JSON list of C-alpha atoms in Angstrom, two decimals:
[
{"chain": "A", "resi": 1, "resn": "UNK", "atom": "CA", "xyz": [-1.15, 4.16, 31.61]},
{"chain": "A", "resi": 2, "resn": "UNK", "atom": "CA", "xyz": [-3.86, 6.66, 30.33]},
{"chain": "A", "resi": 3, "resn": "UNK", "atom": "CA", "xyz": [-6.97, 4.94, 28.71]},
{"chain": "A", "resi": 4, "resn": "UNK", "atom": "CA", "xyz": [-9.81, 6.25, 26.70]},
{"chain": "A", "resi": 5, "resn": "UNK", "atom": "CA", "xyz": [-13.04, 4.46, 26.28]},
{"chain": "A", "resi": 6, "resn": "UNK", "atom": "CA", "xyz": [-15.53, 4.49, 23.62]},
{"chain": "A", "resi": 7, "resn": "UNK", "atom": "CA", "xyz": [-18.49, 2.11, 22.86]},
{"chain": "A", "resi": 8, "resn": "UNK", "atom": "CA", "xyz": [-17.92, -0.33, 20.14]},
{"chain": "A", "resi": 9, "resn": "UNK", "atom": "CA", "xyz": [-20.44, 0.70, 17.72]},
{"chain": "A", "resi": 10, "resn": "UNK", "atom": "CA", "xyz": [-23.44, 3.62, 17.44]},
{"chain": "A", "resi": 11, "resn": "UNK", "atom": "CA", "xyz": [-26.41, 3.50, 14.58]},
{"chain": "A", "resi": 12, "resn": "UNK", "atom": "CA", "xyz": [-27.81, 6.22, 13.49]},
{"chain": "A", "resi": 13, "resn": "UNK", "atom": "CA", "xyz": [-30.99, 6.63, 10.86]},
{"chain": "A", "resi": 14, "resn": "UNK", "atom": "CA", "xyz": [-30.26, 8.97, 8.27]},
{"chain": "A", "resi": 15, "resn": "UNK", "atom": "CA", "xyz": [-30.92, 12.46, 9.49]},
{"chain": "A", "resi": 16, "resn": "UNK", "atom": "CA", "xyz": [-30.65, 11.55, 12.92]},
{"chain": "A", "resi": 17, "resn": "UNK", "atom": "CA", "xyz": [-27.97, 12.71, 15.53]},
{"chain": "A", "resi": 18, "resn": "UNK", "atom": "CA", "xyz": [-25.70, 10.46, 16.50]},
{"chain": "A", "resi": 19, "resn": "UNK", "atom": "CA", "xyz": [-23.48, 11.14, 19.25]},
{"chain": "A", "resi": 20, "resn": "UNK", "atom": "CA", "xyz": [-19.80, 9.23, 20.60]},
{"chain": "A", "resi": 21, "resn": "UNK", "atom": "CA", "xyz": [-18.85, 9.49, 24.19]},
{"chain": "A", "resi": 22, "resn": "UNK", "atom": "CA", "xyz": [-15.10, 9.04, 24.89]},
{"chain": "A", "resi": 23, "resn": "UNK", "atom": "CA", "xyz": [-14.10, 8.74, 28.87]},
{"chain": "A", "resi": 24, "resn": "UNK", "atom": "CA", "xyz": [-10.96, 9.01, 30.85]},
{"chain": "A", "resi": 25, "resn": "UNK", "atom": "CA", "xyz": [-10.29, 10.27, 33.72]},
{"chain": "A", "resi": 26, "resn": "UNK", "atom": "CA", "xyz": [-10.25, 13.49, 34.41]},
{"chain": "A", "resi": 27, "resn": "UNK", "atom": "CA", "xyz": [-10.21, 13.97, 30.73]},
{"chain": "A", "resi": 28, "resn": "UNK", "atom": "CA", "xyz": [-12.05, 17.28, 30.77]},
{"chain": "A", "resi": 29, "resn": "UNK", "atom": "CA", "xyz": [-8.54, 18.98, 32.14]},
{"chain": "A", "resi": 30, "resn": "UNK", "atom": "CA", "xyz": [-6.92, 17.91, 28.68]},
{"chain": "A", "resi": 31, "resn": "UNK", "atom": "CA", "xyz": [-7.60, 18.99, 25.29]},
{"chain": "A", "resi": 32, "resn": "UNK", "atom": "CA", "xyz": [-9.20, 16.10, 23.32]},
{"chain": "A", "resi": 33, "resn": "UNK", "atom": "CA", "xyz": [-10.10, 15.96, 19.45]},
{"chain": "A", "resi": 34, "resn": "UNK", "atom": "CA", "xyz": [-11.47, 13.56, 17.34]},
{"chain": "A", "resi": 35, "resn": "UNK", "atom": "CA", "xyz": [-10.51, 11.43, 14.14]},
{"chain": "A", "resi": 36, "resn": "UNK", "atom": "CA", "xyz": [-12.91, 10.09, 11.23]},
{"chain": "A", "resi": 37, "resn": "UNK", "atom": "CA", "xyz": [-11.54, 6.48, 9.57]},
{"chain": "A", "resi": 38, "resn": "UNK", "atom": "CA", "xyz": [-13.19, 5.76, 6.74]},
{"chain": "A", "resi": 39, "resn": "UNK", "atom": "CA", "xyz": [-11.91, 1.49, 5.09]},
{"chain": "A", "resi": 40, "resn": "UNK", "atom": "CA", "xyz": [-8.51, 1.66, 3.53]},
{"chain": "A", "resi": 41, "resn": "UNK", "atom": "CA", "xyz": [-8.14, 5.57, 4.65]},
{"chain": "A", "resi": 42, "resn": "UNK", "atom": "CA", "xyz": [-5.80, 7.57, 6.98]},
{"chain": "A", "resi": 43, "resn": "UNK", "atom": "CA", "xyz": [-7.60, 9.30, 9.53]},
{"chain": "A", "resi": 44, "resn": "UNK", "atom": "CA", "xyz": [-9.06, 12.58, 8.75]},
{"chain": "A", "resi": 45, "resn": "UNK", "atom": "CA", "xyz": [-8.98, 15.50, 11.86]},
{"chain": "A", "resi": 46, "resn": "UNK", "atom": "CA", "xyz": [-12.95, 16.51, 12.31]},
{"chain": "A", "resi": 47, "resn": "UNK", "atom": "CA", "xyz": [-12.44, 17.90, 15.77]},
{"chain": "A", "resi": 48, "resn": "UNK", "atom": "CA", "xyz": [-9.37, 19.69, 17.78]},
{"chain": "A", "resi": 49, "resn": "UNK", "atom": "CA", "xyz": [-9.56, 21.58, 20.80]},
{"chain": "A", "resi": 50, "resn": "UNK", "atom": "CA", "xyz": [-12.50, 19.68, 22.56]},
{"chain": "A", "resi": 51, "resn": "UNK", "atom": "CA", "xyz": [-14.58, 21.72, 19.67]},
{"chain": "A", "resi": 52, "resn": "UNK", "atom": "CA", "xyz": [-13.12, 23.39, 17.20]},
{"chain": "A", "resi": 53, "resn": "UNK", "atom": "CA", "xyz": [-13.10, 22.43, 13.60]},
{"chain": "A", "resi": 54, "resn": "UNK", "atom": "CA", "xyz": [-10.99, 21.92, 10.91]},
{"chain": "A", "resi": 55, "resn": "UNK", "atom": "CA", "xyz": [-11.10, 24.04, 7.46]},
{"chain": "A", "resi": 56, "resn": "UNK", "atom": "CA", "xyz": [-13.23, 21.73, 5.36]},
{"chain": "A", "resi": 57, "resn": "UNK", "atom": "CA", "xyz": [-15.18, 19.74, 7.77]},
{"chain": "A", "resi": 58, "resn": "UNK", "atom": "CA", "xyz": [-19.15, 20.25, 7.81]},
{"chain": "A", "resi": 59, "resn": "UNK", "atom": "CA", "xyz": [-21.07, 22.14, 10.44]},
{"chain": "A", "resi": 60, "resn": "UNK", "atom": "CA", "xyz": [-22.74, 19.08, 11.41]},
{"chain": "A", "resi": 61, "resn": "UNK", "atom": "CA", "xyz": [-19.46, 17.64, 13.08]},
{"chain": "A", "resi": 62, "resn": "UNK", "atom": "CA", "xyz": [-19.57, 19.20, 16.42]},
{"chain": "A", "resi": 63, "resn": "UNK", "atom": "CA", "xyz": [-18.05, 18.48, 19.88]},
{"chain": "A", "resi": 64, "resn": "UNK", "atom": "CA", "xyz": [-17.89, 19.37, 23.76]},
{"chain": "A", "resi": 65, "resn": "UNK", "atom": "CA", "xyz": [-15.28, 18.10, 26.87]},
{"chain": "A", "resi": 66, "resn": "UNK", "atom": "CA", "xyz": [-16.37, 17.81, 30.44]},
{"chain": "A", "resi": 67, "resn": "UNK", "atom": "CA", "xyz": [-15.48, 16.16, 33.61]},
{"chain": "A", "resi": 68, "resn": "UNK", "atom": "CA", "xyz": [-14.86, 12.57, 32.33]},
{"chain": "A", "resi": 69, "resn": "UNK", "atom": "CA", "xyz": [-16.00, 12.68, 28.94]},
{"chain": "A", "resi": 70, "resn": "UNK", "atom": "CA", "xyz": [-15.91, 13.90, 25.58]},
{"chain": "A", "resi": 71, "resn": "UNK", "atom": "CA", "xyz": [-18.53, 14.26, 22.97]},
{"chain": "A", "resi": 72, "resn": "UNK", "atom": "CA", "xyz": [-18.71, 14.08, 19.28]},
{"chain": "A", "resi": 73, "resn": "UNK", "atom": "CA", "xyz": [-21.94, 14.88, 18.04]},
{"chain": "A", "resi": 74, "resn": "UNK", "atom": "CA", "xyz": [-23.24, 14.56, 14.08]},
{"chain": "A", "resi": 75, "resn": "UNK", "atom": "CA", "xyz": [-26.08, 16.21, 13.29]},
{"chain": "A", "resi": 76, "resn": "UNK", "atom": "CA", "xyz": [-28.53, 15.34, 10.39]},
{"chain": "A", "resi": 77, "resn": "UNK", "atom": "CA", "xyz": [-26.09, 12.22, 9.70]},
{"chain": "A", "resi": 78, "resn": "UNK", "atom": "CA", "xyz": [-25.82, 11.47, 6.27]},
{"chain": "A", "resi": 79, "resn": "UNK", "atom": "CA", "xyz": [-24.35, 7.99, 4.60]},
{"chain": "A", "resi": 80, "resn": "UNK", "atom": "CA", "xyz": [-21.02, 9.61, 3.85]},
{"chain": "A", "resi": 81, "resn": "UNK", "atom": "CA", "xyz": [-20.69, 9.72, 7.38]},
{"chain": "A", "resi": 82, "resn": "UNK", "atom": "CA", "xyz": [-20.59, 6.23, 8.26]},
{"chain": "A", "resi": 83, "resn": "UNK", "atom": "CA", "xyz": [-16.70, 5.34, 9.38]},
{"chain": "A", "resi": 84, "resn": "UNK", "atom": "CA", "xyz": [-14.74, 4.71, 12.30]},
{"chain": "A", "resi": 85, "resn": "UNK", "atom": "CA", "xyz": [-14.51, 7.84, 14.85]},
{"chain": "A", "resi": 86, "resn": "UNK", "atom": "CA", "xyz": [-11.68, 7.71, 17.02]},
{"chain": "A", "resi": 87, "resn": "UNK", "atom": "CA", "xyz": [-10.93, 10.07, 19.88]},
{"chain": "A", "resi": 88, "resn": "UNK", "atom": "CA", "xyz": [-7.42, 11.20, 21.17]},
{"chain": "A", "resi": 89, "resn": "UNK", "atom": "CA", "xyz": [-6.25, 13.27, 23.91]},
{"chain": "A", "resi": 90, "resn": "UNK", "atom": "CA", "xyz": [-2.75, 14.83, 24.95]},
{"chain": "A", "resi": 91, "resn": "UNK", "atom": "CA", "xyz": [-1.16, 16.77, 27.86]},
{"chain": "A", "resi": 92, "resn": "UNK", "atom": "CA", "xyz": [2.56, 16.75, 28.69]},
{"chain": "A", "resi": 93, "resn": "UNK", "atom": "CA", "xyz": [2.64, 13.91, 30.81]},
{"chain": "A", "resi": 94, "resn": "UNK", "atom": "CA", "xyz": [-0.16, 11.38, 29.32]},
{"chain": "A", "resi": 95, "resn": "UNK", "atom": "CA", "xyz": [1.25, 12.37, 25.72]},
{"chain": "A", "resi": 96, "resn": "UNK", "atom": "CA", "xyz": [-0.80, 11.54, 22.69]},
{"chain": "A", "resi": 97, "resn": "UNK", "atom": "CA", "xyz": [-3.55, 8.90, 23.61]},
{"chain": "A", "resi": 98, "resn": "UNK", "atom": "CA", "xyz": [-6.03, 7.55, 21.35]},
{"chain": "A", "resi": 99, "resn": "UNK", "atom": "CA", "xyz": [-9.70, 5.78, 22.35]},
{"chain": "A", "resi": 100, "resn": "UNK", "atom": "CA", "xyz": [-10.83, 2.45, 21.33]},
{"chain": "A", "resi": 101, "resn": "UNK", "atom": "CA", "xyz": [-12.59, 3.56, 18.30]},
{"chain": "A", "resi": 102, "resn": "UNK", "atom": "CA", "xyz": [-16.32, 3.33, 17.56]},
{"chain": "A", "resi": 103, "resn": "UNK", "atom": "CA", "xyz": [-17.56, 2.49, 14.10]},
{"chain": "A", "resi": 104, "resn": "UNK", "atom": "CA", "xyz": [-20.62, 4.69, 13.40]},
{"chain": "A", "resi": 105, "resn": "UNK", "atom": "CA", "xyz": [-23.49, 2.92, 10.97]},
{"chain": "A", "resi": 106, "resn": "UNK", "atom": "CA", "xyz": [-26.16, 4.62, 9.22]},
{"chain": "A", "resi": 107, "resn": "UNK", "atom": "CA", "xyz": [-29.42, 2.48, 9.04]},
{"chain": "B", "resi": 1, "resn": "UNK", "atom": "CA", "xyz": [-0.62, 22.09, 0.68]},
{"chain": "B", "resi": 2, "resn": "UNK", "atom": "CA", "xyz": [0.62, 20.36, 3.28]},
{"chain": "B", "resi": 3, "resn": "UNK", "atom": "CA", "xyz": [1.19, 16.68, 2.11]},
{"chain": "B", "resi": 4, "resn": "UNK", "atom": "CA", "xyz": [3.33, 13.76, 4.00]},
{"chain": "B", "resi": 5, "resn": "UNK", "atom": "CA", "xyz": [4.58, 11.02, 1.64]},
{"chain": "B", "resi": 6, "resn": "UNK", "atom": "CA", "xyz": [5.73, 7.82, 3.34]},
{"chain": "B", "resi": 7, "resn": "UNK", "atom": "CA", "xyz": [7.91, 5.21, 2.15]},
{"chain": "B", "resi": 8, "resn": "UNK", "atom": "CA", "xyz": [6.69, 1.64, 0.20]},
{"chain": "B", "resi": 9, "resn": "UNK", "atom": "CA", "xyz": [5.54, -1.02, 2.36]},
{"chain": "B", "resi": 10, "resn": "UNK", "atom": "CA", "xyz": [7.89, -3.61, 3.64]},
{"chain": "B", "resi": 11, "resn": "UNK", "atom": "CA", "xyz": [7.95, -7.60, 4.35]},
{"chain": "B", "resi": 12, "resn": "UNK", "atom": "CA", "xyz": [10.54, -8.73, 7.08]},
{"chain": "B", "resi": 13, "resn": "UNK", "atom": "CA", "xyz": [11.10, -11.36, 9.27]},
{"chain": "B", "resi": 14, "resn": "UNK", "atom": "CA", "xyz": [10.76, -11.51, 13.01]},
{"chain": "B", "resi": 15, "resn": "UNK", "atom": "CA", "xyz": [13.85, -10.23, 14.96]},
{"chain": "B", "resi": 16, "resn": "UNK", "atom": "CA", "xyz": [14.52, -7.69, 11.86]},
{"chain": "B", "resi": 17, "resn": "UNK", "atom": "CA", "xyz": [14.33, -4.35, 11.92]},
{"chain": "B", "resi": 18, "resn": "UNK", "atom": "CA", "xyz": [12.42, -1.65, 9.53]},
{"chain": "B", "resi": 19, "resn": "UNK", "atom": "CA", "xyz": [12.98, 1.63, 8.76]},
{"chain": "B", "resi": 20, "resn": "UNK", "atom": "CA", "xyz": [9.68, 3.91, 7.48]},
{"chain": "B", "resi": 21, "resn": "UNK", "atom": "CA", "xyz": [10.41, 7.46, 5.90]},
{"chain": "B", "resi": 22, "resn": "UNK", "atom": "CA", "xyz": [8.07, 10.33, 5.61]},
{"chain": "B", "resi": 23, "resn": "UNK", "atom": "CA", "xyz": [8.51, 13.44, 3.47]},
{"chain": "B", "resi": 24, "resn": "UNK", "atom": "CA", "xyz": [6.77, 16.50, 4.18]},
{"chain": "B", "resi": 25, "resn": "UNK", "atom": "CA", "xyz": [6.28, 19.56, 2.06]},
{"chain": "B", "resi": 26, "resn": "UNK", "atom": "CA", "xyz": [4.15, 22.52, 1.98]},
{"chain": "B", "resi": 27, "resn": "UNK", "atom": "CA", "xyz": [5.22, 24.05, 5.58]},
{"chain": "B", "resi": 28, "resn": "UNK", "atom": "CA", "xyz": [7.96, 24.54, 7.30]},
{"chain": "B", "resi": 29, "resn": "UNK", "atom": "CA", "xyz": [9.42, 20.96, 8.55]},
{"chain": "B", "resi": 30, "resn": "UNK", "atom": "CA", "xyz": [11.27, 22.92, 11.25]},
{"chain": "B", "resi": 31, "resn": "UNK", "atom": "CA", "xyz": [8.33, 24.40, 12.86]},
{"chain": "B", "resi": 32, "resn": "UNK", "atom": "CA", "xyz": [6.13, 21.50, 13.80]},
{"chain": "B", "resi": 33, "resn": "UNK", "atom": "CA", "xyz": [6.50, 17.83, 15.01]},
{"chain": "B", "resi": 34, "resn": "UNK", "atom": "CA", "xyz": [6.09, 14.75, 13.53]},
{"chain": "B", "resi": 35, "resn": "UNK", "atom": "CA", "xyz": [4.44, 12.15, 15.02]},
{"chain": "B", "resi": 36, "resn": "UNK", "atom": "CA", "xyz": [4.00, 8.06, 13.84]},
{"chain": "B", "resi": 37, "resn": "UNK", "atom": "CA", "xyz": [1.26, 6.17, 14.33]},
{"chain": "B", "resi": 38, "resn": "UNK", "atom": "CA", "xyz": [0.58, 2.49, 13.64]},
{"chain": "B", "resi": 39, "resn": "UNK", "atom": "CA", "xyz": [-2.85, 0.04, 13.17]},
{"chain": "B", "resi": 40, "resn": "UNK", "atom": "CA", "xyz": [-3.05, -3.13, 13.04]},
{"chain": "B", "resi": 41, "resn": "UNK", "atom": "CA", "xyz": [-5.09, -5.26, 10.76]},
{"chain": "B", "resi": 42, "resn": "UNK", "atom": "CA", "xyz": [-9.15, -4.63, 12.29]},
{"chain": "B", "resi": 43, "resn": "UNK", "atom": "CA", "xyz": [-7.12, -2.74, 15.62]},
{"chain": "B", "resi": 44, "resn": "UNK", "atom": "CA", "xyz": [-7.24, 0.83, 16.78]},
{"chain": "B", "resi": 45, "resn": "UNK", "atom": "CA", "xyz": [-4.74, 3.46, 15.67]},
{"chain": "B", "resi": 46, "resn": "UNK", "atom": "CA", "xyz": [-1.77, 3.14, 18.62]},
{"chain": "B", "resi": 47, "resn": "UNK", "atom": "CA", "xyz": [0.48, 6.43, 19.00]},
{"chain": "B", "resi": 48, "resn": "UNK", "atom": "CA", "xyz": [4.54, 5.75, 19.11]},
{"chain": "B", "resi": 49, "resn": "UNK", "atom": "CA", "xyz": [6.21, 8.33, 19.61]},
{"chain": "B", "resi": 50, "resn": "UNK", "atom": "CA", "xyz": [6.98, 11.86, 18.19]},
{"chain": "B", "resi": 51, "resn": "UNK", "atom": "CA", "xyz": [9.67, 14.39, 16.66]},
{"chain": "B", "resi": 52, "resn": "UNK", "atom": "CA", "xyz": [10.24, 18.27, 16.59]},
{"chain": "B", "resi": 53, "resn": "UNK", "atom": "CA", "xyz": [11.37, 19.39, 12.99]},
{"chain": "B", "resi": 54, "resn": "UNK", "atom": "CA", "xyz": [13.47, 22.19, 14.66]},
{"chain": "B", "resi": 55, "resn": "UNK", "atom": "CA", "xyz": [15.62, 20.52, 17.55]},
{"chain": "B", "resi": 56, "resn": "UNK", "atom": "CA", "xyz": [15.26, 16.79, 17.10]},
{"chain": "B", "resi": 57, "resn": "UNK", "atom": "CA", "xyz": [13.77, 16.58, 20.58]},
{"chain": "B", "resi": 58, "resn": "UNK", "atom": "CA", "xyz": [12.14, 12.85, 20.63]},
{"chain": "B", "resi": 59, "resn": "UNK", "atom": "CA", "xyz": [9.11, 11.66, 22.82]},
{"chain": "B", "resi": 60, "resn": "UNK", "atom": "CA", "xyz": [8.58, 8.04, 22.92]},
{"chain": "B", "resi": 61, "resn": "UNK", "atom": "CA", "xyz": [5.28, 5.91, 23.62]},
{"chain": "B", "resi": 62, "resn": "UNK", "atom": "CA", "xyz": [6.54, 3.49, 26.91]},
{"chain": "B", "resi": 63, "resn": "UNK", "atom": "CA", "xyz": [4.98, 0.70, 24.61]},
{"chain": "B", "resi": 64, "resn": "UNK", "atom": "CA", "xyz": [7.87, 1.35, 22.21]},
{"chain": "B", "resi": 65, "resn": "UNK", "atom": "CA", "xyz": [10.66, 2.64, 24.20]},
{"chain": "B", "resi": 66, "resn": "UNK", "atom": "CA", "xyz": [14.07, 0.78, 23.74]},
{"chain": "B", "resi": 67, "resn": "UNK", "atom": "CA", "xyz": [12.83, -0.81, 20.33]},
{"chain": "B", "resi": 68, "resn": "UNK", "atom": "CA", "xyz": [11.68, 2.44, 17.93]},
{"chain": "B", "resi": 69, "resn": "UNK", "atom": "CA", "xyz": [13.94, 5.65, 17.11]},
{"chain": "B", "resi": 70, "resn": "UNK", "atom": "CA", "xyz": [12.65, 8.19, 15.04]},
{"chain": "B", "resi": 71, "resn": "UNK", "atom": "CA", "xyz": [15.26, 10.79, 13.60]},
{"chain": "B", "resi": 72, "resn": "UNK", "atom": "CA", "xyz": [14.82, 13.65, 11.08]},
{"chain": "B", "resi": 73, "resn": "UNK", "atom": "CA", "xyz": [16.85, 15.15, 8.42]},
{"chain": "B", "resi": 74, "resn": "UNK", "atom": "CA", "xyz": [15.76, 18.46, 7.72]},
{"chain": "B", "resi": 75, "resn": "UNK", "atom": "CA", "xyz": [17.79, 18.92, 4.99]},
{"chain": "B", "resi": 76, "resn": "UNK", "atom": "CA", "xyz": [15.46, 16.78, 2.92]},
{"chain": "B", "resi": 77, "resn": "UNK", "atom": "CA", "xyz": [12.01, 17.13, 5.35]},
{"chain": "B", "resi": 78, "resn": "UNK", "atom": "CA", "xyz": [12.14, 13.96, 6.11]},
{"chain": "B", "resi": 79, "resn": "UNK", "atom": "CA", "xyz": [11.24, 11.58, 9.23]},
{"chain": "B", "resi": 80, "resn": "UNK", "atom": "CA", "xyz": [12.44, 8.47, 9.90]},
{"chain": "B", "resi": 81, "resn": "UNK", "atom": "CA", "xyz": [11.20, 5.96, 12.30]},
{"chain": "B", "resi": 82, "resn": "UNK", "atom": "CA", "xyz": [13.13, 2.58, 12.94]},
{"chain": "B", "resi": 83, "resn": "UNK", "atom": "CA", "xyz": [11.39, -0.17, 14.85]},
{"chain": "B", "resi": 84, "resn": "UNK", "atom": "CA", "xyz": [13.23, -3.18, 15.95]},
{"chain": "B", "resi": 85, "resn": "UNK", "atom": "CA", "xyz": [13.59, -6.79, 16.83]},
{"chain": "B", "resi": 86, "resn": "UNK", "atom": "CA", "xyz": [10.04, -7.30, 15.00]},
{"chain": "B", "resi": 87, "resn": "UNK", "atom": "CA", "xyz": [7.57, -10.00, 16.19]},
{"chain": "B", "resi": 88, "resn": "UNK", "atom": "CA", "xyz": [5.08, -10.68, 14.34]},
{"chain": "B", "resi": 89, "resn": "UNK", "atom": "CA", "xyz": [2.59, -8.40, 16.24]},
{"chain": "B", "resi": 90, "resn": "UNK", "atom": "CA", "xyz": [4.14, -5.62, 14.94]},
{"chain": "B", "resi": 91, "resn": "UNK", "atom": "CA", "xyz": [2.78, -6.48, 11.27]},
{"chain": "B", "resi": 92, "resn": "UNK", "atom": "CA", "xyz": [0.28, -2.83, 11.02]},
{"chain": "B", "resi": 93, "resn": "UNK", "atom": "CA", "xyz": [0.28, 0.02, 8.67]},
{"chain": "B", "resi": 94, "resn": "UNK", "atom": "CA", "xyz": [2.76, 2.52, 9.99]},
{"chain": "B", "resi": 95, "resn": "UNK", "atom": "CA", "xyz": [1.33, 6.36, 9.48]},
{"chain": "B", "resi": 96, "resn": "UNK", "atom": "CA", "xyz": [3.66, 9.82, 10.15]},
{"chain": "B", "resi": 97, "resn": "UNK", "atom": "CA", "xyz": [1.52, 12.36, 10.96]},
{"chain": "B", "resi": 98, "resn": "UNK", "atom": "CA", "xyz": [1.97, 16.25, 11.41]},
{"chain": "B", "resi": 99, "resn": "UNK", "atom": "CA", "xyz": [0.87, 18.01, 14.56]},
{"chain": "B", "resi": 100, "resn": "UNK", "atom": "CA", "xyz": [0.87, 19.49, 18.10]},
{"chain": "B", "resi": 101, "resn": "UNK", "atom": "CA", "xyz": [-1.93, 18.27, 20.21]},
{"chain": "B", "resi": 102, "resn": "UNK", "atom": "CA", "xyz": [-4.00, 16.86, 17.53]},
{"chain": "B", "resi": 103, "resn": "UNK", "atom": "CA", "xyz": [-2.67, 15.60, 14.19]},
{"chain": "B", "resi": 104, "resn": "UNK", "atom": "CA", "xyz": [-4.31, 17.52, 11.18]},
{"chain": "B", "resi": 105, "resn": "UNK", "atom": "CA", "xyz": [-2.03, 15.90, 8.40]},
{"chain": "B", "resi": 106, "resn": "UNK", "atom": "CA", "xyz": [-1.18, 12.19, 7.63]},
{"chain": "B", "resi": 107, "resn": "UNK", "atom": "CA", "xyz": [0.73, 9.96, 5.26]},
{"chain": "B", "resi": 108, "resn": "UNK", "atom": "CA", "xyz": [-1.24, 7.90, 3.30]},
{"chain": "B", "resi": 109, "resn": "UNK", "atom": "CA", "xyz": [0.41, 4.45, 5.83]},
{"chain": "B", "resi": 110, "resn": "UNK", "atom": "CA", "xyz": [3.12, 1.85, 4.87]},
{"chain": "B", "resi": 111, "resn": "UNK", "atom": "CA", "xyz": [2.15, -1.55, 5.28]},
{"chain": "B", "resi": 112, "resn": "UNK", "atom": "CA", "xyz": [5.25, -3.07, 7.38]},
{"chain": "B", "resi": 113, "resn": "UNK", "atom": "CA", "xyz": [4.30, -6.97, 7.23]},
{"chain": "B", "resi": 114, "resn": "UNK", "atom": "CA", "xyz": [6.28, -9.27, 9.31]},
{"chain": "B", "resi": 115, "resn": "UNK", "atom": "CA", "xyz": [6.71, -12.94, 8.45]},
{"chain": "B", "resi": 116, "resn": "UNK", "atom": "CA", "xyz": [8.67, -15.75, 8.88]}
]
């Protein structure tokens, strides 16, 4: 079966960028997005379409898909954004998978 | 808006079956799917299986095939998703979520704990 990858954890000092890798193979020929999870929350869209975002979501969410690995970047990280970040990807025969989640701390 | 509004959570015992409902309004339930997604307690979210609002085509996760349905009534906007013969792995907060290729709406989660 398909399998995404993340790293368990990223910190971040406030302002700072702090960027998620998800990898799978061959996962730049699929369209991937990205989830934020904040305690006790559904997940909230922040990224479709390897980088497009949602109505609502800040400019500093952005995100890129190459080759064997997607990219969520934040930019000038603020406390708010400290959750869980969860990547998912889909084409007709893998269906919907998500990664293994990386919980993003800001020092 | 769009809003999904999922059943009340559920206690059952292993080898029982559950039934989670989701009601969606502010779109058209016939022109988008419906997926469900579960988590379990300090786990990642896990993707099930899906439903299209128009013809009732299904997609199942292999994880879950042979033990979840998930049927719609349209009438009333609503998605249903059965799991059965529960173990107690299965104890997770169930979400429905709305969306093709990436899922930009979700329920708020039921809470489906199993127990003997």
């Amino acid at each position: 079966s398909y399998e995404l990858t993340q790293p368990p954890s990223v910190s971040v000092s406030p302002g700072q960028t702090a960027s998620i890798n998800c990898s799978g193979d061959k996962l730049g020929d699929k369209s991937a997005c990205w989830y934020q999870q904040k305690p006790g929350q559904s997940p909230v869209l922040v990224i479709y379409q390897d980088n497009k975002r949602p109505s609502g979501i800040p400019e500093r969410f952005s995100g890129s898909n190459s080759g064997n690995t997607a990219t969520l970047a934040i930019s000038g990280t603020q406390a708010i954004d400290e959750a869980d970040y969860y990547c998912q990807a889909w084409d007709s025969s893998t269906a919907y998978v998500f990664g293994t989640g990386t919980k993003v701390t800001v020092l | 808006q769009v809003q999904l509004v999922q059943s009340g959570a559920e206690v059952k015992k292993p080898g029982a079956s559950v039934k989670v409902s989701c009601t969606a309004s502010g779109y058209i339930f016939t022109s988008n799917a419906i997926h469900w997604v579960r988590q379990a307690p300090g786990q990642r979210l896990e993707w099930m299986g899906w439903i299209y609002g128009g013809n009732g085509n299904t997609k199942y996760s292999q994880k879950f095939q042979g033990r979840v349905s998930i049927t719609r009534d349209t009438s009333a906007s609503t998605a249903h998703m059965e799991l059965s013969r529960l173990r107690s792995e299965d104890t997770a907060v169930y979400f429905c979520a709305r969306g093709d290729g990436y899922l930009q709406h979700w329920g708020q989660g039921t809470l489906v704990t199993v127990s003997s």
